[in-house]
């Protein structure tokens, strides 16, 4: 879904009405009150079979096309089908959208849609007093409530008195709306998520045409199912318009001042990363080869890239992680942009081949979509705990550059950057995303192809060294004096035959060598190559008078920035910097750290970046850590940072 956004000068606020209590009010065609809000946080929650992810995705798509800034947080069980009606089986989708620039999916929902008792119980602790709660009353019967420990109905015992409760028999209303379709009750009930989507679309004045078109395409082979879902969707809209229980609807204007002029679309981190890899291969004029084994939350990249054979993309779903990276490294040897995708457990299995790529000095992208660990851990939850594994998780001295995107849309640029480093310096590169970025989404400005970097490489075509006797020869490890990159010789090129393998190479010739001095030279040269990679200096967002620096990396960017904004509004000066390049660090990082009395490093691990910072720069960086499988909340970070400033 794309939308055209004009510059602020070209836009006008055409709404009428008066500002009341921070909200703008107006009338609507149905005679109900319309309130204007600057932002809203909605959470859809239900059983893992209730279609909450689809519901949230469709609401998000319509919100993106409307022009709001947005950020999403899907949250679902690891089991394909967890026990129905239980707390472990609850799936949710949170969406934060606004008429201004936002950075996170929000700390707490203003609206909770709970499809059953389990969804209510699992999420009620996050809902602030006074928020709207829409519940499917048809599910609040004795047995479903007993499954999650409700002895009495929370809809009747007064426990929800602090909230604006809207009891709606979603199942009954859906079945009634579809009575003419000849569906069984069970089949008709499946459309209750579309009824809920229609109701919320009415409440927040979301467009509807694209959702109806989507449903017709999704169920093109079953047109009667498509029409049933559309009827349920319209019924939800009509219910909101006619019922007395919803006396107010809300408007959130497009975020015209949040974006530069351009064409935008909503994009998830994994999709942006996939597009970034395709763009990199096109800019390098190389075929893209993905060798991968499916693993949550990285599998979407394999699924997406498999759709793009027209761009010269080849995907290989291997029998295991080791075969996946082996094929990708073989493709790199053959002259392709080799990529392998995985998550933490898969990185462990790929470690020997990553070391081989270091020794062979071939360009290879290792995409690690981090998740909770150790072992299989929390497959559908987020974490940043693979940094030290990426940095040191191989035998021997095997340095690998590390790049980390900071937002879902930034995954596109990070993929291009990782490819630039791999191709320029002939080295494997880690691209560290995580589950929060992978599944979350935000608006992305579609770039002009002319603005993308030129990544074209020159393959070796002939001899590059003159022997003592005057003979011309090809030395596969003769290096570029600036980048220390060795030549990239495509197999089959006449005269460029050379030996590869895991045993140490002789400098220049690439022959097998056990010479101690040569090994010392090669180890130090490979390290020097990584240390010499050109990365931009670290940008500092520093107001006057700041003595505390908040340093982050990866997906903590949104919560950290939101927290810093809150502190500055409260009059507390605090500086912020965010690392994309974690190996090598930006050259000015040490100088930056020395400017501040305190350095605070929030991470979704137990202090891995802080450990590296302390070791390299001898700075007493303070860690603030969270490993609960969820991203930081802005209010939580703001409190911690205030305490650090006041300490």
Coordinates of C-alpha atoms in Angstrom, one line a residue:
X1 CA 0.0 0.0 0.0
X2 CA 1.5 3.3 -1.0
X3 CA 0.4 6.9 -0.4
X4 CA 1.6 10.2 -1.7
X5 CA 2.5 12.7 1.0
X6 CA 2.9 16.4 0.2
X7 CA 5.1 18.9 2.1
X8 CA 3.5 20.8 5.0
X9 CA 3.2 23.9 3.0
X10 CA 0.9 22.1 0.5
X11 CA -1.3 20.7 3.2
X12 CA -4.0 22.4 5.3
X13 CA -5.9 21.3 8.3
X14 CA -9.4 21.2 6.9
X15 CA -11.1 20.0 10.0
X16 CA -13.7 22.1 11.7
X17 CA -15.0 22.2 15.3
X18 CA -13.6 23.4 18.5
X19 CA -10.8 22.1 20.7
X20 CA -12.3 20.5 23.8
X21 CA -10.0 19.0 26.5
X22 CA -7.2 18.7 24.0
X23 CA -9.5 17.0 21.5
X24 CA -11.2 18.6 18.4
X25 CA -14.9 17.8 18.1
X26 CA -17.1 17.8 15.1
X27 CA -20.3 16.2 13.8
X28 CA -20.6 13.2 11.5
X29 CA -23.2 12.2 8.9
X30 CA -24.8 9.8 11.3
X31 CA -25.2 12.5 13.9
X32 CA -22.7 11.1 16.3
X33 CA -19.8 13.0 17.9
X34 CA -16.4 12.9 16.2
X35 CA -13.4 13.6 18.3
X36 CA -10.0 14.5 16.8
X37 CA -7.0 12.8 18.4
X38 CA -3.3 13.3 17.8
X39 CA -2.5 9.6 18.3
X40 CA -4.1 6.2 19.3
X41 CA -2.8 2.8 20.4
X42 CA -5.0 -0.2 19.6
X43 CA -4.4 -3.8 20.6
X44 CA -6.3 -6.7 19.0
X45 CA -6.1 -9.8 21.1
X46 CA -7.6 -13.2 20.8
X47 CA -6.9 -16.9 20.4
X48 CA -4.1 -17.8 18.0
X49 CA -6.8 -19.1 15.6
X50 CA -8.9 -15.9 15.7
X51 CA -7.0 -14.1 13.0
X52 CA -5.6 -11.2 15.1
X53 CA -2.4 -10.8 13.0
X54 CA -4.5 -10.5 9.8
X55 CA -6.9 -8.1 11.5
X56 CA -4.0 -5.9 12.7
X57 CA -2.2 -6.1 9.4
X58 CA -5.3 -4.9 7.5
X59 CA -6.0 -2.1 9.9
X60 CA -2.3 -1.1 9.6
X61 CA -2.4 -1.1 5.8
X62 CA -5.5 1.1 5.7
X63 CA -3.8 3.4 8.3
X64 CA -0.7 3.6 6.2
X65 CA -2.7 4.5 3.0
X66 CA -4.4 7.2 5.0
X67 CA -1.1 8.8 5.7
X68 CA -0.6 8.4 9.4
X69 CA 2.8 7.7 11.0
X70 CA 2.6 4.3 12.6
X71 CA 4.5 1.6 14.4
X72 CA 3.3 -2.0 15.1
X73 CA 4.1 -4.8 17.5
X74 CA 2.8 -8.3 16.6
X75 CA 3.0 -10.7 19.5
X76 CA 2.1 -14.4 19.0
X77 CA 2.8 -17.8 20.5
X78 CA 5.6 -20.1 19.2
X79 CA 3.2 -23.0 18.8
X80 CA 1.5 -23.4 15.4
X81 CA -1.8 -23.9 17.3
X82 CA -1.6 -23.5 21.0
X83 CA -4.5 -24.9 23.2
X84 CA -7.6 -22.8 22.4
X85 CA -8.8 -20.4 25.1
X86 CA -5.6 -20.6 27.2
X87 CA -3.2 -17.9 28.2
X88 CA -0.3 -19.4 26.3
X89 CA -2.4 -19.4 23.1
X90 CA -3.2 -15.6 23.1
X91 CA -2.1 -13.7 20.0
X92 CA -2.1 -10.0 19.9
X93 CA -1.3 -7.1 17.5
X94 CA -0.6 -3.6 18.7
X95 CA -0.7 -0.5 16.5
X96 CA 0.3 3.0 17.4
X97 CA -0.7 5.6 14.8
X98 CA -0.6 9.4 14.9
X99 CA -0.7 12.7 13.1
X100 CA 3.0 13.3 14.0
X101 CA 6.3 11.5 14.1
X102 CA 6.2 8.5 16.4
X103 CA 8.9 5.9 17.2
X104 CA 7.4 3.0 19.1
X105 CA 4.3 0.8 19.1
X106 CA 3.3 2.6 22.3
X107 CA 3.6 1.7 25.9
X108 CA -0.1 0.9 26.7
X109 CA -3.2 0.5 24.5
X110 CA -5.9 3.1 24.5
X111 CA -8.2 0.5 23.0
X112 CA -8.2 -3.3 23.7
X113 CA -10.2 -5.6 21.6
X114 CA -10.5 -8.9 23.5
X115 CA -12.0 -11.8 21.6
X116 CA -12.2 -14.2 24.6
X117 CA -11.5 -14.3 28.4
X118 CA -7.9 -15.4 27.9
X119 CA -7.2 -12.4 25.7
X120 CA -8.7 -10.1 28.3
X121 CA -6.7 -11.6 31.2
X122 CA -3.4 -11.7 29.3
X123 CA -3.6 -8.1 28.4
X124 CA -5.6 -6.2 31.0
X125 CA -2.5 -5.4 33.1
X126 CA -1.2 -3.2 30.2
X127 CA -4.4 -1.2 29.8
X128 CA -4.6 2.1 31.6
X129 CA -7.6 3.3 33.5
X130 CA -10.2 5.0 31.4
X131 CA -9.2 3.1 28.2
X132 CA -11.7 1.5 25.9
X133 CA -12.2 -2.3 26.1
X134 CA -14.3 -4.1 23.5
X135 CA -15.1 -7.7 24.4
X136 CA -16.7 -10.5 22.6
X137 CA -19.4 -11.4 25.2
X138 CA -20.2 -14.7 23.4
X139 CA -17.0 -16.2 24.7
X140 CA -17.5 -15.2 28.3
X141 CA -19.2 -18.4 29.3
X142 CA -18.4 -20.6 32.3
X143 CA -15.9 -23.0 30.7
X144 CA -13.7 -20.5 28.8
X145 CA -13.6 -18.3 31.9
X146 CA -12.7 -21.2 34.1
X147 CA -9.7 -22.1 31.8
X148 CA -8.0 -18.8 32.7
X149 CA -9.1 -18.6 36.4
X150 CA -12.1 -16.3 36.3
X151 CA -14.5 -17.5 39.0
X152 CA -17.0 -14.8 38.1
X153 CA -17.5 -12.9 34.9
X154 CA -15.3 -9.8 34.8
X155 CA -18.0 -8.2 32.7
X156 CA -20.4 -8.3 35.6
X157 CA -18.4 -8.3 38.8
X158 CA -17.2 -4.7 38.7
X159 CA -13.6 -5.5 38.1
X160 CA -13.6 -3.5 34.9
X161 CA -15.4 -0.4 36.3
X162 CA -12.3 1.7 35.7
X163 CA -12.6 1.2 32.0
X164 CA -15.0 2.2 29.2
X165 CA -16.4 -1.3 28.6
X166 CA -18.2 -2.2 25.4
X167 CA -19.7 -5.6 25.5
X168 CA -20.4 -6.8 22.0
X169 CA -21.7 -10.3 21.0
X170 CA -19.3 -10.4 18.1
X171 CA -19.8 -14.1 17.3
X172 CA -23.6 -13.9 17.3
X173 CA -23.7 -10.7 15.2
X174 CA -21.3 -12.3 12.7
X175 CA -23.3 -15.5 12.4
X176 CA -26.5 -13.5 12.0
X177 CA -24.9 -11.3 9.3
X178 CA -23.9 -14.4 7.3
X179 CA -27.1 -16.4 7.7
X180 CA -27.9 -16.2 4.0
X181 CA -24.6 -17.7 2.9
X182 CA -25.4 -21.3 3.9
X183 CA -22.3 -21.6 6.0
X184 CA -22.1 -23.8 9.1
X185 CA -21.9 -21.9 12.4
X186 CA -18.3 -22.8 12.8
X187 CA -17.5 -21.5 9.3
X188 CA -19.4 -18.3 9.9
X189 CA -17.7 -17.7 13.3
X190 CA -14.3 -17.5 11.5
X191 CA -15.3 -14.1 10.1
X192 CA -15.8 -12.5 13.5
X193 CA -12.3 -10.9 13.2
X194 CA -13.6 -9.1 10.1
X195 CA -16.6 -7.9 12.0
X196 CA -14.3 -6.5 14.7
X197 CA -12.1 -4.9 11.9
X198 CA -15.2 -3.2 10.4
X199 CA -16.2 -1.9 13.8
X200 CA -12.7 -0.4 14.5
X201 CA -12.5 0.9 11.0
X202 CA -15.8 2.9 11.6
X203 CA -14.5 4.1 15.0
X204 CA -11.4 5.6 13.6
X205 CA -12.6 6.5 10.1
X206 CA -10.3 4.1 8.3
X207 CA -10.6 3.5 4.5
X208 CA -12.3 0.3 3.6
X209 CA -11.9 -0.2 -0.2
X210 CA -8.5 -1.8 0.0
X211 CA -9.5 -4.3 2.6
X212 CA -12.5 -5.5 0.5
X213 CA -10.1 -5.8 -2.5
X214 CA -7.6 -7.7 -0.4
X215 CA -10.3 -10.2 0.7
X216 CA -11.4 -10.8 -2.9
X217 CA -7.8 -11.5 -3.9
X218 CA -7.0 -13.6 -0.9
X219 CA -10.1 -15.9 -1.4
X220 CA -10.1 -15.6 -5.2
X221 CA -10.6 -19.4 -5.5
X222 CA -13.4 -19.3 -3.0
X223 CA -15.5 -16.3 -3.9
X224 CA -18.3 -17.2 -1.5
X225 CA -15.8 -17.1 1.4
X226 CA -14.5 -13.7 0.2
X227 CA -18.0 -12.2 0.0
X228 CA -18.9 -13.6 3.5
X229 CA -15.8 -11.9 5.0
X230 CA -16.7 -8.7 3.2
X231 CA -20.3 -8.9 4.5
X232 CA -19.0 -9.4 8.1
X233 CA -16.6 -6.5 7.6
X234 CA -19.5 -4.2 6.5
X235 CA -21.7 -5.5 9.3
X236 CA -19.1 -4.4 11.8
X237 CA -18.9 -1.0 10.3
X238 CA -22.7 -0.7 10.2
X239 CA -23.0 -1.9 13.8
X240 CA -20.7 0.9 15.0
X241 CA -22.6 3.5 13.0
X242 CA -26.0 2.4 14.4
X243 CA -25.5 1.1 17.9
X244 CA -26.0 3.5 20.9
X245 CA -23.1 1.9 22.7
X246 CA -20.6 3.7 20.5
X247 CA -21.7 7.4 20.7
X248 CA -18.3 8.7 19.6
X249 CA -16.0 8.0 16.7
X250 CA -12.4 9.4 16.3
X251 CA -10.3 11.0 13.7
X252 CA -6.5 11.0 13.5
X253 CA -5.3 13.3 10.8
X254 CA -2.5 12.3 8.3
X255 CA 1.0 12.9 9.6
X256 CA 1.8 15.4 6.9
X257 CA 4.6 17.1 8.9
X258 CA 6.3 13.9 9.9
X259 CA 7.5 13.0 6.4
X260 CA 9.4 14.6 3.6
X261 CA 7.6 14.7 0.2
X262 CA 7.6 11.3 -1.5
X263 CA 5.8 8.1 -2.1
X264 CA 5.5 5.9 1.0
X265 CA 4.3 2.4 1.9
X266 CA 4.0 0.5 5.1
X267 CA 6.8 -2.1 5.4
X268 CA 8.0 -4.6 7.9
X269 CA 11.6 -5.1 8.8
X270 CA 11.9 -8.5 7.1
X271 CA 10.3 -7.2 3.9
X272 CA 12.5 -4.1 3.9
X273 CA 15.6 -6.3 4.4
X274 CA 14.5 -8.5 1.5
X275 CA 14.1 -5.5 -0.8
X276 CA 17.5 -4.2 0.4
X277 CA 19.2 -7.4 -0.6
X278 CA 17.6 -7.3 -4.0
X279 CA 18.6 -3.7 -4.4
X280 CA 22.1 -4.5 -3.4
X281 CA 22.4 -7.3 -6.0
X282 CA 21.0 -5.0 -8.7
X283 CA 23.4 -2.2 -7.8
X284 CA 26.3 -4.6 -7.7
X285 CA 25.2 -6.2 -11.0
X286 CA 25.5 -9.6 -9.4
X287 CA 23.0 -12.5 -9.1
X288 CA 21.6 -12.8 -5.5
X289 CA 21.8 -16.3 -4.0
X290 CA 20.1 -17.2 -0.8
X291 CA 21.0 -20.4 1.0
X292 CA 18.7 -20.8 3.9
X293 CA 17.0 -23.2 6.4
X294 CA 13.6 -22.0 7.7
X295 CA 13.7 -20.6 11.2
X296 CA 11.5 -18.1 13.1
X297 CA 11.6 -15.2 12.8
X298 CA 13.9 -15.2 9.6
X299 CA 11.8 -17.4 7.4
X300 CA 9.8 -14.5 5.8
X301 CA 13.0 -13.4 4.0
X302 CA 13.3 -16.8 2.3
X303 CA 9.6 -16.6 1.4
X304 CA 9.8 -13.1 0.0
X305 CA 13.1 -13.6 -2.0
X306 CA 11.6 -16.7 -3.6
X307 CA 9.1 -14.5 -5.3
X308 CA 11.7 -12.4 -7.2
X309 CA 13.3 -14.7 -9.8
X310 CA 12.8 -11.9 -12.3
X311 CA 15.5 -10.0 -10.5
X312 CA 18.0 -12.8 -10.8
X313 CA 17.3 -14.1 -7.3
X314 CA 17.9 -17.8 -6.6
X315 CA 16.7 -19.3 -3.3
X316 CA 17.7 -22.6 -1.9
X317 CA 15.8 -24.1 1.0
X318 CA 18.5 -26.4 2.4
X319 CA 18.1 -29.5 4.6
X320 CA 19.8 -27.8 7.5
X321 CA 21.6 -24.6 8.6
X322 CA 25.1 -25.9 7.7
X323 CA 24.0 -26.8 4.1
X324 CA 22.4 -23.4 3.7
X325 CA 25.5 -21.4 4.5
X326 CA 27.7 -23.8 2.6
X327 CA 25.6 -23.3 -0.5
X328 CA 25.7 -19.5 0.0
X329 CA 29.5 -19.5 0.4
X330 CA 29.8 -21.6 -2.7
X331 CA 27.7 -19.1 -4.6
X332 CA 30.0 -16.3 -3.4
X333 CA 33.0 -18.3 -4.7
X334 CA 31.1 -18.5 -8.0
X335 CA 30.6 -14.8 -8.3
X336 CA 27.2 -14.2 -6.8
X337 CA 26.1 -12.1 -3.8
X338 CA 25.8 -14.9 -1.3
X339 CA 23.4 -14.6 1.6
X340 CA 22.3 -16.9 4.4
X341 CA 19.4 -16.1 6.8
X342 CA 18.9 -17.5 10.3
X343 CA 18.3 -16.8 13.9
X344 CA 20.5 -17.4 17.0
X345 CA 20.5 -21.2 17.1
X346 CA 21.3 -21.3 13.4
X347 CA 24.3 -19.0 13.8
X348 CA 25.8 -21.5 16.2
X349 CA 25.5 -24.2 13.5
X350 CA 26.9 -21.9 10.8
X351 CA 29.9 -20.8 12.8
X352 CA 32.5 -23.1 11.2
X353 CA 31.5 -22.0 7.7
X354 CA 31.6 -18.4 8.8
X355 CA 35.2 -19.0 9.8
X356 CA 35.9 -20.6 6.4
X357 CA 34.4 -17.4 4.8
X358 CA 36.8 -15.3 6.9
X359 CA 39.8 -17.5 5.7
X360 CA 38.6 -17.6 2.0
X361 CA 38.0 -13.8 2.2
X362 CA 34.8 -14.0 0.1
X363 CA 31.8 -11.6 0.4
X364 CA 29.0 -13.3 2.3
X365 CA 26.0 -11.8 4.2
X366 CA 24.9 -13.6 7.4
X367 CA 21.5 -12.2 8.3
X368 CA 20.7 -13.0 12.0
X369 CA 17.1 -12.1 13.0
X370 CA 17.7 -12.4 16.8
X371 CA 15.2 -14.0 19.1
X372 CA 15.0 -15.0 22.7
X373 CA 17.4 -17.8 23.8
X374 CA 19.4 -19.7 24.8
X375 CA 19.0 -22.8 22.6
X376 CA 15.5 -22.6 21.0
X377 CA 14.4 -20.3 23.8
X378 CA 11.6 -18.0 22.8
X379 CA 11.2 -18.3 19.0
X380 CA 8.5 -15.6 18.6
X381 CA 9.9 -13.1 21.1
X382 CA 12.6 -10.5 20.6
X383 CA 16.1 -10.1 22.1
X384 CA 19.5 -8.6 21.3
X385 CA 21.6 -11.3 22.8
X386 CA 23.6 -12.5 19.7
X387 CA 26.0 -9.5 19.6
X388 CA 28.9 -11.3 21.4
X389 CA 28.2 -14.5 19.4
X390 CA 28.5 -12.5 16.1
X391 CA 31.6 -10.8 17.4
X392 CA 33.5 -13.8 18.8
X393 CA 31.5 -17.0 18.2
X394 CA 34.0 -18.8 16.1
X395 CA 37.2 -20.7 16.7
X396 CA 40.5 -18.9 16.1
X397 CA 40.8 -15.2 15.3
X398 CA 38.0 -14.8 12.8
X399 CA 36.9 -11.1 12.8
X400 CA 33.6 -10.3 11.0
X401 CA 32.1 -6.8 10.5
X402 CA 28.7 -6.3 12.2
X403 CA 25.9 -4.0 11.0
X404 CA 22.6 -3.4 12.9
X405 CA 19.5 -1.7 11.6
X406 CA 17.5 0.5 14.0
X407 CA 14.0 0.5 12.6
X408 CA 11.9 -1.7 10.3
X409 CA 12.4 0.7 7.4
X410 CA 16.1 1.1 8.2
X411 CA 16.6 -2.7 7.4
X412 CA 16.6 -1.7 3.7
X413 CA 19.5 0.7 4.1
X414 CA 21.4 -1.6 6.5
X415 CA 21.2 -4.4 3.9
X416 CA 22.8 -2.1 1.3
X417 CA 25.4 -1.1 3.8
X418 CA 26.3 -4.6 4.7
X419 CA 26.6 -5.6 1.1
X420 CA 28.8 -2.6 0.4
X421 CA 31.2 -3.8 3.1
X422 CA 31.2 -7.4 2.0
X423 CA 31.8 -6.6 -1.6
X424 CA 34.4 -3.9 -1.0
X425 CA 36.5 -5.7 1.6
X426 CA 35.9 -9.3 0.5
X427 CA 34.6 -10.4 3.9
X428 CA 31.6 -12.1 5.5
X429 CA 29.4 -9.5 7.2
X430 CA 26.8 -10.0 10.0
X431 CA 23.5 -8.1 9.7
X432 CA 21.9 -8.2 13.1
X433 CA 18.2 -7.5 13.1
X434 CA 15.7 -8.9 15.6
X435 CA 12.1 -10.2 16.0
X436 CA 10.8 -6.7 17.0
X437 CA 12.1 -5.2 13.8
X438 CA 11.4 -8.2 11.6
X439 CA 7.7 -8.4 12.4
X440 CA 7.0 -4.7 13.2
X441 CA 6.3 -2.2 10.5
X442 CA 6.3 1.6 9.8
X443 CA 6.0 3.9 6.8
X444 CA 9.0 3.7 4.4
X445 CA 9.8 6.3 1.8
X446 CA 10.4 4.4 -1.4
X447 CA 13.9 5.6 -2.7
X448 CA 14.8 6.6 -6.2
X449 CA 17.0 4.0 -7.9
X450 CA 19.3 6.8 -9.0
X451 CA 19.9 7.6 -5.3
X452 CA 21.1 4.1 -4.4
X453 CA 24.8 3.5 -4.0
X454 CA 26.9 2.0 -6.8
X455 CA 28.1 -1.4 -5.6
X456 CA 29.6 -2.7 -8.8
X457 CA 32.7 -4.9 -8.3
X458 CA 35.6 -5.8 -10.7
X459 CA 36.4 -9.4 -10.9
X460 CA 40.0 -10.5 -11.6
X461 CA 40.6 -11.0 -15.3
X462 CA 44.3 -11.9 -15.6
X463 CA 47.7 -12.1 -14.0
X464 CA 48.4 -9.6 -11.2
X465 CA 51.9 -10.4 -10.1
X466 CA 55.4 -10.7 -11.7
X467 CA 57.6 -13.5 -10.3
X468 CA 61.4 -13.1 -9.8
X469 CA 62.0 -14.7 -13.2
X470 CA 59.7 -12.2 -15.0
X471 CA 56.8 -14.7 -15.3
X472 CA 53.3 -13.2 -15.0
X473 CA 51.2 -15.0 -12.4
X474 CA 47.9 -14.8 -10.6
X475 CA 48.2 -14.5 -6.9
X476 CA 44.7 -14.9 -5.2
X477 CA 45.8 -13.3 -2.0
X478 CA 47.6 -10.2 -3.4
X479 CA 45.8 -7.4 -1.8
X480 CA 44.4 -4.0 -2.6
X481 CA 46.7 -1.6 -0.6
X482 CA 43.8 0.5 0.6
X483 CA 41.1 -2.0 1.5
X484 CA 43.4 -5.1 1.9
X485 CA 40.8 -7.0 -0.1
X486 CA 42.1 -9.9 -2.2
X487 CA 41.0 -10.4 -5.9
X488 CA 37.7 -12.0 -6.6
X489 CA 38.3 -14.6 -9.3
X490 CA 35.3 -16.3 -10.9
X491 CA 35.9 -20.1 -11.4
X492 CA 36.5 -20.9 -15.0
X493 CA 38.3 -17.7 -15.8
X494 CA 41.4 -18.9 -17.9
X495 CA 44.7 -18.6 -16.0
X496 CA 43.1 -17.8 -12.6
X497 CA 43.0 -21.3 -11.1
X498 CA 43.8 -21.2 -7.4
X499 CA 43.5 -23.3 -4.3
X500 CA 40.8 -22.7 -1.6
X501 CA 40.1 -24.6 1.6
X502 CA 40.1 -24.2 5.3
X503 CA 43.8 -24.6 6.0
X504 CA 45.8 -21.4 6.4
X505 CA 46.9 -19.7 3.2
X506 CA 50.3 -18.4 2.3
X507 CA 50.3 -14.6 1.9
X508 CA 50.0 -13.8 -1.8
X509 CA 50.1 -17.2 -3.3
X510 CA 47.2 -18.8 -1.4
X511 CA 49.2 -22.0 -1.1
X512 CA 48.8 -24.1 2.1
X513 CA 51.1 -22.9 4.8
X514 CA 52.0 -24.0 8.3
X515 CA 54.7 -21.4 8.7
X516 CA 54.3 -19.7 12.1
X517 CA 55.3 -16.3 10.8
X518 CA 52.9 -16.5 7.9
X519 CA 50.0 -17.5 10.2
X520 CA 50.8 -14.5 12.4
X521 CA 50.8 -12.2 9.3
X522 CA 47.6 -13.6 7.9
X523 CA 45.7 -13.3 11.3
X524 CA 46.9 -9.8 11.8
X525 CA 46.1 -8.8 8.1
X526 CA 42.5 -10.2 8.3
X527 CA 42.0 -8.2 11.6
X528 CA 43.5 -5.1 10.0
X529 CA 41.2 -5.4 7.1
X530 CA 38.1 -5.3 9.3
X531 CA 39.6 -2.5 11.5
X532 CA 40.2 -0.4 8.4
X533 CA 36.6 -0.6 7.1
X534 CA 35.3 2.9 6.3
X535 CA 32.2 3.6 8.4
X536 CA 30.6 7.0 9.1
X537 CA 31.4 8.9 12.2
X538 CA 28.9 8.5 15.0
X539 CA 26.2 11.2 15.0
X540 CA 25.4 12.8 18.3
X541 CA 22.0 14.3 19.2
X542 CA 23.2 16.6 22.0
X543 CA 21.4 19.6 23.5
X544 CA 23.3 22.2 25.4
X545 CA 24.4 21.2 28.9
X546 CA 24.0 17.4 28.6
X547 CA 26.3 15.4 30.9
X548 CA 24.7 12.0 30.2
X549 CA 24.9 10.1 27.0
X550 CA 22.4 7.3 26.1
X551 CA 24.1 4.9 23.7
X552 CA 22.1 2.2 21.9
X553 CA 22.2 -0.1 19.0
X554 CA 19.7 -1.9 16.9
X555 CA 16.0 -1.9 17.7
X556 CA 16.3 0.0 20.9
X557 CA 16.4 3.2 18.8
X558 CA 12.7 3.9 19.0
X559 CA 12.2 3.4 22.7
X560 CA 15.4 5.3 23.6
X561 CA 14.5 8.2 21.3
X562 CA 11.0 8.4 22.7
X563 CA 12.3 8.4 26.3
X564 CA 14.9 11.0 25.5
X565 CA 12.2 13.3 24.0
X566 CA 10.1 12.9 27.2
X567 CA 13.1 14.0 29.3
X568 CA 13.8 17.0 27.2
X569 CA 10.2 18.1 27.3
X570 CA 10.6 17.9 31.1
X571 CA 13.6 20.2 30.8
X572 CA 16.3 17.5 31.4
X573 CA 19.2 17.7 28.9
X574 CA 20.4 14.3 27.8
X575 CA 22.4 13.3 24.7
X576 CA 21.7 10.4 22.5
X577 CA 23.8 8.3 20.0
X578 CA 22.9 5.1 18.2
X579 CA 25.4 2.7 16.7
X580 CA 24.8 1.0 13.3
X581 CA 28.3 -0.3 13.0
X582 CA 29.4 -2.5 15.9
X583 CA 32.5 -3.9 14.3
X584 CA 34.4 -1.9 13.6
X585 CA 33.1 0.9 15.8
X586 CA 33.0 4.4 14.3
X587 CA 36.4 6.0 14.7
X588 CA 35.1 8.9 16.7
X589 CA 33.3 6.8 19.3
X590 CA 36.1 7.0 21.9
X591 CA 36.3 10.7 21.7
X592 CA 32.5 11.0 22.0
X593 CA 32.4 8.8 25.1
X594 CA 35.0 11.0 26.8
X595 CA 32.8 14.1 26.5
X596 CA 30.2 12.8 29.0
X597 CA 30.2 12.2 32.8
X598 CA 27.8 9.3 32.4
X599 CA 27.1 6.8 29.6
X600 CA 24.0 4.6 29.8
X601 CA 23.6 1.7 27.5
X602 CA 20.1 0.2 27.4
X603 CA 20.0 -3.3 25.8
X604 CA 17.7 -6.3 25.4
X605 CA 20.4 -8.6 26.8
X606 CA 22.6 -8.6 30.0
X607 CA 25.0 -5.9 28.9
X608 CA 26.8 -7.1 25.8
X609 CA 27.5 -3.8 24.1
X610 CA 28.4 -2.3 27.5
X611 CA 30.9 -5.0 28.0
X612 CA 32.6 -4.2 24.6
X613 CA 32.5 -0.5 25.4
X614 CA 34.1 -0.9 28.8
X615 CA 36.8 -3.2 27.4
X616 CA 37.8 -1.1 24.4
X617 CA 37.4 2.4 25.8
X618 CA 37.8 1.9 29.6
X619 CA 34.6 3.8 30.1
X620 CA 32.4 3.0 33.1
X621 CA 29.3 2.5 30.9
X622 CA 26.1 1.8 32.9
X623 CA 24.0 -1.0 31.7
X624 CA 20.2 -1.1 31.7
X625 CA 19.0 -4.5 30.6
X626 CA 15.8 -6.3 29.8
X627 CA 15.4 -9.9 28.6
X628 CA 11.6 -10.5 28.9
X629 CA 11.1 -11.1 25.1
X630 CA 9.5 -7.7 24.6
X631 CA 10.8 -4.3 23.5
X632 CA 11.5 -1.5 26.0
X633 CA 8.7 0.9 26.9
X634 CA 9.5 4.6 26.6
X635 CA 8.1 5.5 30.0
X636 CA 10.2 2.8 31.6
X637 CA 13.4 4.0 29.9
X638 CA 12.6 7.7 30.7
X639 CA 12.4 6.8 34.4
X640 CA 15.7 4.9 34.4
X641 CA 17.5 7.7 32.5
X642 CA 16.1 10.4 34.9
X643 CA 17.5 8.4 37.8
X644 CA 20.9 8.1 36.1
X645 CA 20.9 11.9 35.5
X646 CA 19.9 12.7 39.0
X647 CA 22.3 10.2 40.6

